[in-house]
Amino acid sequence: MNDAREIGFVIFGTTGDLTRRKLLPALYQLASEERIPEKIRIIGFARRPWTNSDLKQNLKQGIQEYARVKPVDREKIDALLENAIYVQGEFEKPEGYETLFEVLKKEGIRDRLYYLATPPSAYGDIIDNLNQCKNAVISKKPGWTRIVVEKPFGRDSESAGILDEKLHQCFREEQIFRIDHYLGKETVQNILVFRFANGIFEPLWNSHYIDSVQITVAETVGVETRAGYFDHAGIIRDMFANHMLQMLTLTAMEAPYAFNAFSVRDEKLKVLKSLRPLEGRLALENTFRAQYGSGLIDQEPVKGYLEEERVNHDSTTETYLAIKLFIDNWRWSGVPFYLRCGKRLKKRSTEIAIQFKQVPLSLFNWRNLAGDAPNILKLRLQPDEGINLSFGAKTPGPVNEISPVQMDFCYEDAFGSEPPEAYERLLLDCMLGDATLFTRSDEALTQWEFTTKIMDAWADHPIKRIPVYKPGSWGPQEADAFIEKDGRKWLNPD
Ligand code: BG6
């Protein structure tokens, strides 16, 4: 029996990629910075017939390969993995869970964090089996129990509702941590700091001064090894229903009464509730889908989506999506938000661009190279994290001309280092019990409610031919037409 408090970090699906690539490197980083509040005991649970030493060996390799800061400190890795335990079990059968609880009891581990790092199809079985054993979910005092659920949290309103109900049969909402890794990104959190720790931006942050907002998540990668999952999900489930909507809420929400899990999430929820529903024809008119063809990325030939392994040969699943939406509340009434995300685009870049309105009266009848509405504030979330404001300035010399110029803040220059990995912050927060950066039940369900209406409209009017775009482009021409019909242009990352 152990007297010192220890967190039992139980990873279901510990033999998978997420554990090696993300979870362990993040835990190692936290441990080496001595940020973890208690000792930590890693307990891996999966099907493969591994031993404790197989587990340690595998996790060690994962850390060595994927650690953010290199070279790694071998002693710290060994200390983190020293007492790691492997429990073999089938997710659907009770035996493995019985062994797991015996181990937890024998080791005197009362603070328990269950991490679902399995394919989502196993979530139901794991939760049911945890629920069978009441001692698994209700910890004896002193001690706490939490569960971390990876995305995707369901695939539509109905399945998310079922999963949520199942979770609530065993856990109280404060015990449930739904991960959206975008919220762990330093620059995503900085949206709130930028808005609410500075006095000068917020008075302008509304429909009186803002013409439109664009949120772009562009990736150069394709669907990689996940084509089987992606072909049934599409980018709407993979990116839009979670990461994109979360960034929208942070951009649009009101100031919370305090920076805590209740208040921040209450405000985010209000934004989601204010979204004008996109149903039927409205959904078709305000969304645009496309799929990548074959071509070149960085001079290297890449397959088209339809040639990817495990993609249906006549699939119309979208790898690019643009959506125009409105937030029907006082602050944002009439301001269009254009959200777009895509794979195999020109550049990896996540940006929020705030386009300010024109001046009320144009005084300078000069050559204006900055355009009529030159004020664009860009929050660059990744890579090359920073913030940029563009405005018009008089071109030097005896000429009547206005040029576009930039004020630029770059994270790395200002702070001397790149921001940490999202998982570091998120894992630390769930060990500390702070759910501010996790999606609450009502948020997750409202995100699905909005998204499912769009998917229903698509299902009712199946697309016959999905536009195809060249890898390394900003999408097909029709994507430009989608926004140009409103007299606006995509503000592409530089
Ligand atoms: C994941 C999606 O949630 O986010 C992936 O499932 C996507 O398809 C990834 O590539 C993007 O994350 P990041 O942190 O690389 O922007």
Coordinates of C-alpha atoms and ligand atoms in Angstrom, one line a residue:
M1 CA 0.0 0.0 0.0
N2 CA 1.3 3.4 -1.0
D3 CA 0.9 6.4 1.2
A4 CA 2.1 9.1 -1.1
R5 CA -0.6 10.3 -3.6
E6 CA -0.2 9.1 -7.0
I7 CA -2.2 9.6 -10.2
G8 CA -3.2 6.4 -12.0
F9 CA -3.1 7.5 -15.6
V10 CA -5.0 4.6 -17.2
I11 CA -4.7 4.6 -21.0
F12 CA -7.2 2.5 -22.9
G13 CA -5.8 1.7 -26.3
T14 CA -2.3 2.2 -25.0
T15 CA -0.7 0.3 -27.9
G16 CA -2.0 2.8 -30.5
D17 CA -0.5 5.8 -32.2
L18 CA -2.0 8.5 -30.1
T19 CA -0.3 7.2 -27.0
R20 CA 3.1 7.0 -28.6
R21 CA 2.9 10.2 -30.6
K22 CA 1.1 12.5 -28.4
L23 CA 0.2 11.4 -24.9
L24 CA 3.6 10.0 -23.7
P25 CA 5.7 12.8 -25.3
A26 CA 3.4 15.3 -23.5
L27 CA 3.6 13.5 -20.2
Y28 CA 7.3 13.3 -20.5
Q29 CA 7.6 17.0 -21.2
L30 CA 5.4 17.8 -18.2
A31 CA 7.3 15.5 -16.0
S32 CA 10.7 16.9 -17.0
E33 CA 9.4 20.4 -16.3
E34 CA 8.2 19.1 -13.0
R35 CA 4.7 20.4 -13.6
I36 CA 2.7 17.3 -12.7
P37 CA 1.1 17.8 -9.2
E38 CA 1.6 14.3 -7.9
K39 CA 3.6 11.2 -8.8
I40 CA 2.2 9.6 -11.9
R41 CA 1.7 5.9 -12.6
I42 CA 1.1 4.9 -16.2
I43 CA -1.2 2.0 -16.6
G44 CA -1.7 0.7 -20.1
F45 CA -4.8 -1.3 -21.1
A46 CA -5.1 -3.0 -24.4
R47 CA -5.7 -6.3 -26.2
R48 CA -2.2 -7.2 -27.3
P49 CA -0.3 -9.8 -25.1
W50 CA 2.3 -7.3 -23.9
T51 CA 4.3 -7.5 -20.7
N52 CA 5.1 -4.5 -18.5
S53 CA 8.5 -4.3 -20.1
D54 CA 7.0 -4.4 -23.6
L55 CA 4.9 -1.4 -22.6
K56 CA 7.8 0.5 -21.2
Q57 CA 10.0 -0.3 -24.2
N58 CA 7.3 0.9 -26.6
L59 CA 6.4 4.1 -24.7
K60 CA 10.1 4.9 -24.4
Q61 CA 10.6 4.7 -28.1
G62 CA 7.5 6.9 -28.6
I63 CA 9.0 9.5 -26.3
Q64 CA 12.4 9.3 -28.0
E65 CA 10.9 9.7 -31.4
Y66 CA 8.2 12.4 -30.8
A67 CA 9.5 14.4 -27.8
R68 CA 9.2 18.1 -28.4
V69 CA 12.5 19.0 -26.8
K70 CA 15.5 17.0 -27.9
P71 CA 17.8 15.5 -26.9
V72 CA 15.7 13.7 -24.4
D73 CA 16.7 13.1 -20.9
R74 CA 17.0 9.3 -20.5
E75 CA 16.9 9.4 -16.7
K76 CA 13.6 11.3 -16.8
I77 CA 12.1 8.9 -19.2
D78 CA 13.1 6.0 -17.0
A79 CA 11.7 7.7 -13.9
L80 CA 8.4 8.3 -15.7
L81 CA 8.1 4.7 -16.9
E82 CA 9.7 3.0 -13.9
N83 CA 6.5 1.6 -12.4
A84 CA 4.4 1.5 -15.5
I85 CA 2.0 -1.5 -15.6
Y86 CA 0.4 -3.2 -18.5
V87 CA -3.1 -4.8 -18.2
Q88 CA -4.2 -7.0 -21.0
G89 CA -7.9 -7.0 -21.7
E90 CA -10.6 -7.0 -24.3
F91 CA -12.5 -3.7 -24.2
E92 CA -15.9 -5.6 -24.3
K93 CA -15.1 -8.2 -21.6
P94 CA -15.2 -7.6 -17.9
E95 CA -12.2 -9.7 -17.0
G96 CA -9.5 -7.1 -17.9
Y97 CA -11.3 -4.5 -15.9
E98 CA -11.4 -6.7 -12.9
T99 CA -7.6 -7.1 -13.2
L100 CA -7.3 -3.3 -13.6
F101 CA -9.2 -2.6 -10.5
E102 CA -7.3 -5.1 -8.5
V103 CA -4.1 -3.4 -9.6
L104 CA -5.4 0.0 -8.7
K105 CA -6.5 -1.2 -5.3
K106 CA -3.3 -3.1 -4.6
E107 CA -1.2 -0.1 -5.4
G108 CA -3.4 2.2 -3.3
I109 CA -4.1 4.5 -6.3
R110 CA -7.1 6.6 -5.5
D111 CA -6.7 9.4 -8.0
R112 CA -7.7 7.9 -11.3
L113 CA -7.8 9.2 -14.8
Y114 CA -9.2 7.0 -17.5
Y115 CA -8.1 8.1 -21.0
L116 CA -10.0 6.7 -24.0
A117 CA -7.3 6.6 -26.6
T118 CA -9.1 3.8 -28.6
P119 CA -11.1 4.0 -31.8
P120 CA -14.4 5.6 -30.9
S121 CA -16.2 2.3 -31.6
A122 CA -14.8 1.0 -28.3
Y123 CA -16.0 3.9 -26.1
G124 CA -19.4 2.3 -25.4
D125 CA -17.9 -1.0 -24.2
I126 CA -15.3 0.7 -22.0
I127 CA -17.8 3.0 -20.4
D128 CA -20.2 0.2 -19.8
N129 CA -17.5 -1.9 -18.2
L130 CA -16.3 0.9 -16.0
N131 CA -19.9 1.5 -15.0
Q132 CA -20.3 -2.2 -14.0
C133 CA -17.7 -1.6 -11.3
K134 CA -19.0 1.2 -9.2
N135 CA -15.7 1.5 -7.5
A136 CA -14.2 2.4 -10.8
V137 CA -16.1 5.6 -11.2
I138 CA -16.8 6.7 -7.7
S139 CA -13.5 7.2 -6.0
K140 CA -13.2 6.9 -2.2
K141 CA -12.3 10.1 -0.5
P142 CA -9.7 11.5 -0.6
G143 CA -9.3 10.8 -4.3
W144 CA -10.8 11.7 -7.6
T145 CA -11.8 10.0 -10.8
R146 CA -12.0 11.5 -14.3
I147 CA -12.5 10.3 -17.8
V148 CA -10.9 11.9 -20.9
V149 CA -12.7 11.3 -24.2
E150 CA -11.0 11.9 -27.5
K151 CA -12.7 13.2 -30.5
P152 CA -14.8 12.3 -32.5
F153 CA -17.5 12.6 -29.9
G154 CA -20.1 10.8 -31.9
R155 CA -20.8 11.3 -35.7
D156 CA -24.0 13.3 -35.5
S157 CA -26.5 14.7 -33.0
E158 CA -28.1 11.3 -32.3
S159 CA -24.9 9.3 -31.7
A160 CA -23.3 12.1 -29.7
G161 CA -26.5 12.2 -27.5
I162 CA -26.3 8.4 -26.9
L163 CA -22.6 8.6 -26.0
D164 CA -23.2 11.5 -23.7
E165 CA -26.1 9.8 -21.9
K166 CA -23.9 6.7 -21.4
L167 CA -21.1 8.8 -19.9
H168 CA -23.5 10.5 -17.6
Q169 CA -24.8 7.2 -16.3
C170 CA -21.4 6.7 -14.7
F171 CA -19.8 10.1 -14.4
R172 CA -20.8 13.6 -13.4
E173 CA -20.2 16.3 -15.9
E174 CA -17.2 17.7 -13.8
Q175 CA -15.6 14.3 -14.2
I176 CA -15.8 14.2 -18.0
F177 CA -13.1 15.9 -20.1
R178 CA -13.9 16.0 -23.9
I179 CA -10.8 16.8 -25.8
D180 CA -10.6 19.2 -28.7
H181 CA -6.9 19.6 -29.1
Y182 CA -7.3 23.0 -30.7
L183 CA -8.2 24.4 -27.3
G184 CA -4.8 23.3 -26.0
K185 CA -3.0 25.3 -28.6
E186 CA -1.4 28.3 -27.0
T187 CA -2.4 30.6 -29.8
V188 CA -6.0 29.5 -29.6
Q189 CA -6.0 30.4 -25.9
N190 CA -4.4 33.7 -26.8
I191 CA -7.6 34.7 -28.7
L192 CA -9.2 35.3 -25.3
V193 CA -6.1 37.1 -23.9
F194 CA -5.9 39.3 -27.0
R195 CA -9.5 40.2 -26.7
F196 CA -10.0 40.4 -23.0
A197 CA -6.7 41.5 -21.5
N198 CA -6.4 44.5 -23.9
G199 CA -8.6 47.5 -23.8
I200 CA -8.3 48.7 -27.4
F201 CA -9.6 45.9 -29.5
E202 CA -12.9 44.9 -27.8
P203 CA -14.7 48.2 -28.5
L204 CA -14.2 47.5 -32.2
W205 CA -15.1 43.9 -32.0
N206 CA -18.7 44.0 -33.3
S207 CA -21.0 44.6 -36.3
H208 CA -20.4 48.4 -36.2
Y209 CA -16.8 48.0 -37.2
I210 CA -16.3 44.5 -38.5
D211 CA -17.3 43.7 -42.1
S212 CA -16.7 40.0 -42.0
V213 CA -14.7 37.3 -40.4
Q214 CA -12.8 34.4 -42.0
I215 CA -11.5 31.4 -40.3
T216 CA -9.2 29.1 -42.3
V217 CA -7.7 25.8 -41.4
A218 CA -5.5 24.7 -44.3
E219 CA -3.4 21.6 -44.3
T220 CA -1.0 20.2 -46.9
V221 CA -1.3 16.7 -45.8
G222 CA -3.9 14.4 -47.3
V223 CA -5.9 11.8 -45.4
E224 CA -2.8 9.7 -44.8
T225 CA -3.4 6.4 -43.1
R226 CA -6.9 7.4 -41.9
A227 CA -8.7 7.2 -45.2
G228 CA -11.1 4.4 -44.0
Y229 CA -12.3 6.6 -41.2
F230 CA -12.2 9.8 -43.2
D231 CA -14.3 8.5 -46.0
H232 CA -17.2 8.0 -43.6
A233 CA -16.6 11.3 -41.8
G234 CA -15.7 13.9 -44.3
I235 CA -14.0 17.1 -43.3
I236 CA -17.3 18.4 -41.8
R237 CA -17.1 15.9 -39.0
D238 CA -13.3 15.8 -38.8
M239 CA -12.6 19.5 -38.6
F240 CA -15.7 21.7 -38.8
A241 CA -18.0 20.2 -36.1
N242 CA -15.3 20.6 -33.5
H243 CA -12.1 22.6 -34.2
M244 CA -13.6 25.2 -36.5
L245 CA -16.7 25.8 -34.3
Q246 CA -14.6 26.1 -31.2
M247 CA -12.4 28.7 -32.8
L248 CA -15.6 30.5 -33.9
T249 CA -16.9 30.6 -30.3
L250 CA -13.7 32.0 -29.0
T251 CA -13.7 34.7 -31.6
A252 CA -17.3 35.7 -31.1
M253 CA -18.1 35.1 -27.5
E254 CA -18.9 37.8 -24.9
A255 CA -16.4 38.4 -22.0
P256 CA -17.0 35.8 -19.4
Y257 CA -17.6 36.9 -15.8
A258 CA -14.4 35.1 -14.8
F259 CA -11.8 32.9 -16.4
N260 CA -13.2 29.6 -15.2
A261 CA -14.7 26.5 -16.7
F262 CA -18.3 27.5 -16.0
S263 CA -18.2 31.0 -17.2
V264 CA -16.1 30.6 -20.3
R265 CA -18.1 27.6 -21.5
D266 CA -21.4 29.4 -20.8
E267 CA -20.3 32.2 -23.1
K268 CA -19.1 29.8 -25.8
L269 CA -22.4 27.9 -25.6
K270 CA -24.3 31.2 -26.2
V271 CA -22.5 31.7 -29.5
L272 CA -23.4 28.2 -30.6
K273 CA -27.0 28.7 -29.6
S274 CA -27.1 31.9 -31.6
L275 CA -25.9 30.3 -34.9
R276 CA -28.6 30.8 -37.5
P277 CA -29.5 27.2 -38.4
L278 CA -28.5 26.1 -41.9
E279 CA -31.2 23.7 -43.0
G280 CA -32.5 22.5 -46.4
R281 CA -31.9 25.0 -49.2
L282 CA -30.1 27.4 -46.9
A283 CA -27.6 24.7 -46.1
L284 CA -27.0 24.0 -49.7
E285 CA -26.6 27.6 -50.6
N286 CA -24.2 28.4 -47.8
T287 CA -21.8 25.5 -48.0
F288 CA -19.4 24.5 -50.6
R289 CA -17.6 21.1 -50.8
A290 CA -14.7 19.8 -52.9
Q291 CA -12.3 17.0 -53.1
Y292 CA -8.6 16.9 -53.9
G293 CA -7.4 15.3 -57.1
S294 CA -3.9 14.1 -57.9
G295 CA -1.0 16.4 -58.5
L296 CA 2.1 17.8 -56.9
I297 CA 2.8 19.1 -53.3
D298 CA 6.2 20.6 -52.9
Q299 CA 7.2 19.2 -56.3
E300 CA 6.3 15.7 -55.1
P301 CA 3.5 13.7 -56.8
V302 CA 0.6 12.9 -54.5
K303 CA -2.4 10.7 -55.0
G304 CA -5.9 12.0 -55.6
Y305 CA -8.4 11.4 -52.8
L306 CA -10.2 8.7 -54.9
E307 CA -6.9 6.8 -55.3
E308 CA -6.2 6.7 -51.6
E309 CA -6.4 3.3 -50.0
R310 CA -9.7 2.4 -48.5
V311 CA -11.6 5.2 -50.2
N312 CA -14.7 4.2 -52.2
H313 CA -13.9 4.7 -55.9
D314 CA -17.0 6.9 -56.4
S315 CA -16.8 8.6 -53.1
T316 CA -18.2 12.2 -52.9
T317 CA -16.7 12.8 -49.4
E318 CA -15.5 16.3 -49.1
T319 CA -11.9 17.1 -48.3
Y320 CA -12.5 20.8 -48.6
L321 CA -15.4 22.7 -47.1
A322 CA -16.4 26.4 -47.0
I323 CA -19.4 27.5 -44.9
K324 CA -20.9 30.9 -44.6
L325 CA -22.8 31.4 -41.3
F326 CA -24.3 34.1 -39.2
I327 CA -24.5 34.6 -35.5
D328 CA -27.9 36.1 -34.7
N329 CA -27.1 38.2 -31.6
W330 CA -26.7 41.9 -30.9
R331 CA -22.9 41.9 -31.3
W332 CA -22.8 40.1 -34.7
S333 CA -26.0 40.7 -36.4
G334 CA -25.4 40.9 -40.1
V335 CA -21.7 40.0 -40.0
P336 CA -20.9 37.0 -42.2
F337 CA -18.5 34.4 -40.9
Y338 CA -16.7 32.4 -43.6
L339 CA -15.2 29.2 -42.3
R340 CA -13.1 27.0 -44.6
C341 CA -10.9 24.0 -44.1
G342 CA -9.2 21.6 -46.4
K343 CA -6.6 19.0 -46.9
R344 CA -3.8 19.1 -49.6
L345 CA -4.1 22.9 -49.8
K346 CA -1.3 25.3 -50.7
K347 CA 0.1 25.8 -47.2
R348 CA -0.3 24.5 -43.7
S349 CA -1.9 27.4 -42.0
T350 CA -4.6 28.2 -39.4
E351 CA -5.7 31.8 -39.3
I352 CA -8.6 34.0 -38.2
A353 CA -8.9 37.2 -40.3
I354 CA -11.0 40.0 -39.1
Q355 CA -11.9 42.3 -42.0
F356 CA -12.8 45.8 -40.7
K357 CA -15.3 48.1 -42.5
Q358 CA -14.3 50.9 -44.8
V359 CA -14.0 54.5 -43.5
P360 CA -17.3 56.3 -43.7
L361 CA -16.1 58.8 -46.3
S362 CA -13.2 58.4 -48.6
L363 CA -11.1 61.6 -48.5
F364 CA -8.1 60.7 -50.6
N365 CA -8.8 60.6 -54.2
W366 CA -5.3 59.1 -54.6
R367 CA -3.9 55.9 -56.1
N368 CA -4.8 53.5 -53.3
L369 CA -2.7 50.4 -53.3
A370 CA -4.1 49.4 -49.9
G371 CA -7.6 48.9 -51.2
D372 CA -10.8 50.5 -49.9
A373 CA -10.9 48.5 -46.7
P374 CA -7.2 47.9 -45.8
N375 CA -7.7 47.0 -42.1
I376 CA -7.4 43.3 -41.6
L377 CA -6.4 41.8 -38.3
K378 CA -5.0 38.3 -38.7
L379 CA -4.5 36.0 -35.8
R380 CA -2.0 33.4 -37.1
L381 CA -2.6 30.3 -35.0
Q382 CA -0.1 28.1 -36.7
P383 CA 2.6 27.8 -37.9
D384 CA 4.6 31.0 -37.6
E385 CA 2.3 32.0 -34.7
G386 CA 1.6 35.7 -34.4
I387 CA -0.8 38.6 -35.0
N388 CA -0.7 41.0 -37.9
L389 CA -2.6 44.2 -38.5
S390 CA -2.6 45.7 -42.0
F391 CA -3.4 49.3 -42.7
G392 CA -2.8 52.0 -45.3
A393 CA 0.1 54.5 -45.1
K394 CA 1.2 57.4 -47.2
T395 CA 3.8 56.3 -49.7
P396 CA 6.9 58.4 -49.0
G397 CA 7.8 61.1 -51.5
P398 CA 6.0 63.8 -53.4
V399 CA 3.3 61.3 -54.6
N400 CA -0.3 61.0 -53.6
E401 CA -0.4 57.4 -53.0
I402 CA -1.4 55.0 -50.2
S403 CA 0.4 51.7 -49.7
P404 CA -0.5 48.7 -47.6
V405 CA 1.8 48.2 -44.5
Q406 CA 1.8 45.8 -41.6
M407 CA 2.3 45.7 -37.9
D408 CA 3.4 42.3 -36.9
F409 CA 3.8 40.4 -33.7
C410 CA 5.6 37.0 -33.9
Y411 CA 5.5 34.6 -30.9
E412 CA 8.9 33.2 -31.4
D413 CA 10.6 36.6 -31.7
A414 CA 8.8 37.9 -28.7
F415 CA 9.1 34.9 -26.4
G416 CA 12.2 33.3 -27.8
S417 CA 10.6 29.9 -28.2
E418 CA 7.8 28.1 -30.0
P419 CA 4.6 27.5 -28.2
P420 CA 4.3 24.1 -26.5
E421 CA 2.3 21.1 -27.8
A422 CA -1.4 21.3 -27.2
Y423 CA -1.5 18.0 -25.3
E424 CA 0.9 19.2 -22.7
R425 CA -1.5 21.8 -21.5
L426 CA -4.6 19.6 -21.8
L427 CA -3.1 16.7 -20.0
L428 CA -1.9 18.9 -17.2
D429 CA -5.4 20.5 -16.9
C430 CA -7.2 17.3 -16.6
M431 CA -4.8 16.1 -13.9
L432 CA -5.5 19.4 -12.1
G433 CA -9.2 19.1 -12.7
D434 CA -9.5 22.3 -14.7
A435 CA -12.1 21.8 -17.5
T436 CA -12.0 25.3 -19.0
L437 CA -10.2 24.1 -22.1
F438 CA -12.5 21.1 -22.6
T439 CA -15.8 20.9 -24.5
R440 CA -18.8 20.7 -22.2
S441 CA -21.7 18.4 -22.9
D442 CA -24.1 21.1 -24.0
E443 CA -21.4 22.6 -26.3
A444 CA -20.6 19.3 -27.9
L445 CA -24.3 18.5 -28.5
T446 CA -25.1 22.0 -29.8
Q447 CA -22.1 21.8 -32.2
W448 CA -23.6 18.5 -33.5
E449 CA -27.1 20.0 -33.7
F450 CA -25.9 22.7 -36.1
T451 CA -23.7 20.4 -38.1
T452 CA -26.3 17.6 -38.4
K453 CA -28.8 19.9 -40.1
I454 CA -26.2 20.6 -42.8
M455 CA -25.4 17.0 -43.2
D456 CA -29.1 16.1 -43.4
A457 CA -29.6 18.7 -46.2
W458 CA -26.6 17.2 -48.0
A459 CA -28.1 13.7 -47.6
D460 CA -31.5 14.8 -48.9
H461 CA -29.8 16.3 -52.0
P462 CA -26.9 14.0 -52.9
I463 CA -24.2 15.8 -54.8
K464 CA -23.8 14.3 -58.3
R465 CA -20.3 15.6 -59.0
I466 CA -18.0 17.0 -56.4
P467 CA -15.7 19.7 -57.7
V468 CA -12.1 18.6 -57.7
Y469 CA -9.1 20.8 -56.8
K470 CA -5.4 20.6 -57.5
P471 CA -3.2 19.7 -54.5
G472 CA -1.2 22.7 -53.5
S473 CA -3.9 25.1 -54.6
W474 CA -6.4 27.1 -52.4
G475 CA -9.3 24.9 -53.6
P476 CA -11.2 24.9 -56.9
Q477 CA -12.3 28.1 -58.7
E478 CA -15.9 27.5 -57.5
A479 CA -14.6 28.1 -54.0
D480 CA -13.6 31.6 -55.0
A481 CA -17.0 32.2 -56.6
F482 CA -18.6 31.1 -53.3
I483 CA -17.3 34.2 -51.5
E484 CA -17.0 36.5 -54.5
K485 CA -20.8 36.4 -55.0
D486 CA -20.9 38.5 -51.8
G487 CA -18.4 41.0 -53.1
R488 CA -15.6 39.6 -50.9
K489 CA -12.4 37.6 -51.4
W490 CA -10.7 34.8 -49.5
L491 CA -7.9 36.3 -47.4
N492 CA -5.4 33.6 -48.1
P493 CA -2.5 33.1 -45.7
D494 CA 0.7 34.7 -47.0
Ligands
BG6_1 C1 -7.5 16.3 -36.2 C2 -8.1 15.8 -37.5 O1 -8.4 16.5 -35.2 O2 -6.8 17.5 -36.4 C3 -7.0 15.6 -38.6 O3 -8.7 14.6 -37.2 C4 -6.3 16.9 -38.7 O4 -7.6 15.3 -39.8 C5 -5.7 17.4 -37.4 O5 -5.2 16.7 -39.6 C6 -5.1 18.8 -37.5 O6 -4.5 19.2 -36.3 P1 -3.3 20.1 -36.3 O7 -3.0 20.3 -34.8 O8 -2.2 19.5 -37.0 O9 -3.8 21.4 -36.9

